[in-house]
Amino acid sequence: MLKFTRRAAIGGVMSVAVFAATQGCLTAQAHAEGVHDVLNGLIASYSEHAKEGMSNKSVSELFEKDGFRDYLDAYPVGGLADGFVWKPGMGATFTGPYSKLEIKAPFTDYIPLPEGPVLDPKKTYKIGFVFHGFNHPWLISLADTAAWEAARHPNVEIEVIDAEFDDNKMGQVIDTWVAKKYDGIVLWPSREAPMGPPVDRAIDAGIPVVSVDRRTSSEKISSEVLGNFYANGLQEGLYLKEVLKAGNIVLNRKDLGSTADSIRTGAFLEVIGNVDGFSIQGNYHTNSQRTLAFQSTADALQAFNDISVSFNTGGEEAMGALDAIREAKRLNSAPDGKKIIILANDDAKEVLKEIADGNIDMVSPYTPLIGDIGIRAVIKHIGAKEGLNEAPPKLIMTPNLPMITKTKMVIEGVETMTPDEWPYAYGPAVN
Amino acid sequence: MLWLVLSILVLGALTSPHYLSALNIQNLLRNAALVGMLATGMTIVLVTGRIDLSVAANMVFSVIIAVVVTSWIGRELGLRWIVKGNTFAGSPLIFVVISLLTGTAIGALNGIGVAYFKVASFIMTLVSLTALRGLSYLATNGAPFYLKGAFFNWLSDQLWLGVPVSFTLLVVLVLFADAFLSRTVAGNRLFAIGGNETATLYSGIKTNRYIVASFALSGLFAAVAGLVFTARLKSVEAALAQGYELTAIAIAVLGGVALAGGTGSLWRVLTAAIGFSAGLNLLAIWGVPTWYQNLAIGAVLVLAVSLTRLNHKN
């Protein structure tokens, strides 16, 4: 049955744009300005083709087995709030309150709030920011940006709590803030399902709640600041298709059922699903852990002598895979003496260094520097409640970012960036 | 222990206008209900001189199996007890029965391994913990099941005279469990086994069956805790409640239960569960970061164990 949806409409329009781009009708500058829309167009186009069928049996079997279609269809893809156009170079530079590292955050001009008191200057607004993982560089950077944004407003008090990857504890933290009558809550949920009820309880108590990066199961949530998982996986597939036509792939994936795994891996498989030369040789869940990715890649290298590609859903996994490949002295052990292609997400500084050195081939940036958007969104929701401003949209998409490669390339209308052109990398500096 | 709880409540009242609010006390009691149930089951095993490290894994696994089996029964009966692909909307009665049976059966298996196959309880239940976590992933394929329905709302949110249903349930269960432990021959024998197993055996008591029963009861309490826990989150998935077995042990120790076995009072453990939750809640109200909370828990535990040992000496 034919269905007309907004997503299909956007997809159709974007596909035309992509077609035009590939015909050379758009300049490189236009690619840079419209990378969000170009990537959305490609997402729509590859998704449609994958729905029509995948000719690659190895890919389609995995795609079916893990039910990627359900996840991908549920993940929103769309335009940016208020017609925002992101350009490389945008954003503020500051020192992270927690990491003490120099940070350039890309989206500080998105849903902007001027520095100084917010809403009613006579009032002090209490905002809770709860997340997991003060022991993880990506997550510390997320907290850095949230705390930085709060510090720009003298009448905003922020309480940052690490729930230590315990969903129940995160729920209790939210319940405590409800009891303390906080003005707003921002959260980074590890998993969707268990965080719906506490968010609903906060909303029922009249407290605006915004999630960043990952989603909750709450339908009442005030806003969701969504990352660009779909564009991540898509670009890993686009790059691979560009540089290789056939080969065996080993997958290092995140937790089964996590948004990051289902959308990134699903999007990657959508892109390569109609390239018959690829074969999924190994499929591991290494749960964002470098040590597990090292182990699984080492095992795969023992088991197979013709691996061409290491696909990784995160930077930690990519570094683990690279370490294992280097330790086994197998970097150039792909068929015909070629290098094993390593695909990554998450633009940590150490990943970018490995790209510059030619060890990791590409990375799709997935910036943690979005906590500030969550804080601004929740402040605007508080303002809307007090009748001081319009509420921000429920779905706040973050801009799709172009992939980073060692040398500049143009892949299906998307101009890649080089490590030295990317000021937004997070985490400790690497010599 | 009662003094500690009262001190925390007074300190909370003096330092925060929100601490003694009805909403906060209800939150506190809901948390106490969960950890209290796990600690109660753990205590029944600890008094025999054994330990059960599988309680948290069992708590999650029993609910997952209840979803899987109930939805299978629904399919066989031609009823849609799973909707939207992963939302359970089946018979709560069958769900609860299967969950309790699963938890109890897992506990009994642990007990059989410990009592009849002479596997050290630490090893046996550690193996169970790992196996149950793995089986939970296999049963769910890593995805969550949502739990929808009046029963879960009732168990999670309903109040009786201002007290959460889950906490009332804990008090009722402790009442029965304490009566069993302190007023029945079977219960006294569990203490006897923990006090001196050889003497108990030589006096003609078949200790193995009592050890199995203690583990089965621990499994039953874990399953009840699982129902309370997942009802609050309206969902269940394999990765939940990692490390909660250590919290259960900590509360039992805080309640004066000897790890060597032979002594323990369920009412003290219940008070310890309230004290533990009240203390954590107070730190949360104060906005203390979780690292310091963990440090505080550790310090209080060391202090409690030291005081218990001193009392025993005196």
Short mmCIF file of C-alpha atoms in Angstrom, two decimals, chain A residues 65-66 71 134-135 159-169 171-173 175-181 191-198 201 216-217 219 255-258 287, chain B residues 16 18 21 23-24 27 31 34 84 137 141-146 156-157 229 231-237 239-242 244 280-281 284-291 293-294:
data_model
loop_
_atom_site.label_atom_id
_atom_site.label_comp_id
_atom_site.label_asym_id
_atom_site.label_seq_id
_atom_site.Cartn_x
_atom_site.Cartn_y
_atom_site.Cartn_z
CA LYS A 65 17.76 -11.60 12.03
CA ASP A 66 18.43 -8.52 14.17
CA TYR A 71 14.55 0.28 14.58
CA PHE A 134 32.17 10.29 34.48
CA ASN A 135 34.68 7.57 33.56
CA GLU A 159 23.22 19.76 39.60
CA VAL A 160 25.13 17.13 37.64
CA ILE A 161 24.75 13.52 38.79
CA ASP A 162 26.36 10.36 37.41
CA ALA A 163 23.96 7.43 37.77
CA GLU A 164 26.79 4.96 37.07
CA PHE A 165 24.95 3.01 34.35
CA ASP A 166 22.20 1.99 36.76
CA ASP A 167 18.81 2.77 35.20
CA ASN A 168 17.03 2.37 38.51
CA LYS A 169 19.42 4.83 40.15
CA GLY A 171 15.06 6.92 37.99
CA GLN A 172 15.60 7.58 41.69
CA VAL A 173 17.64 10.70 40.93
CA ASP A 175 12.25 11.18 41.47
CA THR A 176 14.37 13.04 44.02
CA TRP A 177 14.47 16.12 41.78
CA VAL A 178 10.71 15.91 41.42
CA ALA A 179 10.44 15.89 45.23
CA LYS A 180 12.83 18.86 45.36
CA LYS A 181 10.62 20.70 42.83
CA ARG A 191 18.57 2.61 27.58
CA GLU A 192 15.20 3.74 26.31
CA ALA A 193 12.70 1.48 28.03
CA PRO A 194 13.37 1.92 31.77
CA MET A 195 13.63 5.70 31.62
CA GLY A 196 10.12 6.33 30.31
CA PRO A 197 8.28 6.04 33.66
CA PRO A 198 10.53 8.41 35.67
CA ARG A 201 6.46 11.18 36.55
CA THR A 216 13.51 7.38 26.41
CA SER A 217 10.27 5.46 26.05
CA GLU A 219 5.80 9.94 24.86
CA ASP A 255 25.03 -3.64 22.97
CA LEU A 256 22.34 -5.53 21.14
CA GLY A 257 19.19 -3.42 21.15
CA SER A 258 20.92 -0.13 21.88
CA ASN A 287 29.57 -3.04 24.13
CA SER B 16 15.99 20.12 53.66
CA HIS B 18 11.78 18.46 50.91
CA SER B 21 7.59 15.57 52.11
CA LEU B 23 6.49 12.35 47.86
CA ASN B 24 10.06 11.95 49.05
CA ASN B 27 10.21 7.39 46.94
CA ASN B 31 13.50 1.93 47.13
CA LEU B 34 13.18 -3.35 46.47
CA LYS B 84 3.48 -3.73 19.27
CA TYR B 137 20.09 -11.93 26.78
CA ASN B 141 17.72 -10.92 22.09
CA GLY B 142 19.01 -7.92 24.02
CA ALA B 143 15.83 -5.93 23.48
CA PRO B 144 13.48 -4.64 26.18
CA PHE B 145 10.00 -5.89 26.95
CA TYR B 146 7.56 -3.18 27.99
CA SER B 156 4.41 0.60 41.12
CA ASP B 157 2.31 3.60 42.05
CA PHE B 229 11.50 -3.51 40.34
CA ALA B 231 6.76 -2.57 37.60
CA ARG B 232 8.45 0.68 38.62
CA LEU B 233 10.37 0.82 35.32
CA LYS B 234 7.38 -0.55 33.33
CA SER B 235 9.88 -2.65 31.42
CA VAL B 236 12.42 -5.43 31.74
CA GLU B 237 15.66 -6.11 29.93
CA ALA B 239 21.13 -5.64 31.53
CA LEU B 240 19.15 -4.31 34.49
CA ALA B 241 20.14 -4.42 38.17
CA GLN B 242 23.82 -5.27 37.78
CA TYR B 244 22.32 -5.40 43.27
CA LEU B 280 21.07 7.36 50.20
CA ASN B 281 18.02 9.53 49.72
CA ALA B 284 20.69 12.64 46.94
CA ILE B 285 18.59 15.43 48.47
CA TRP B 286 21.81 17.18 49.45
CA GLY B 287 23.05 16.79 45.87
CA VAL B 288 26.07 14.74 46.90
CA PRO B 289 27.79 13.17 43.84
CA THR B 290 27.48 9.41 43.55
CA TRP B 291 31.17 8.77 44.21
CA GLN B 293 27.59 8.38 48.17
CA ASN B 294 29.45 5.12 47.48
#
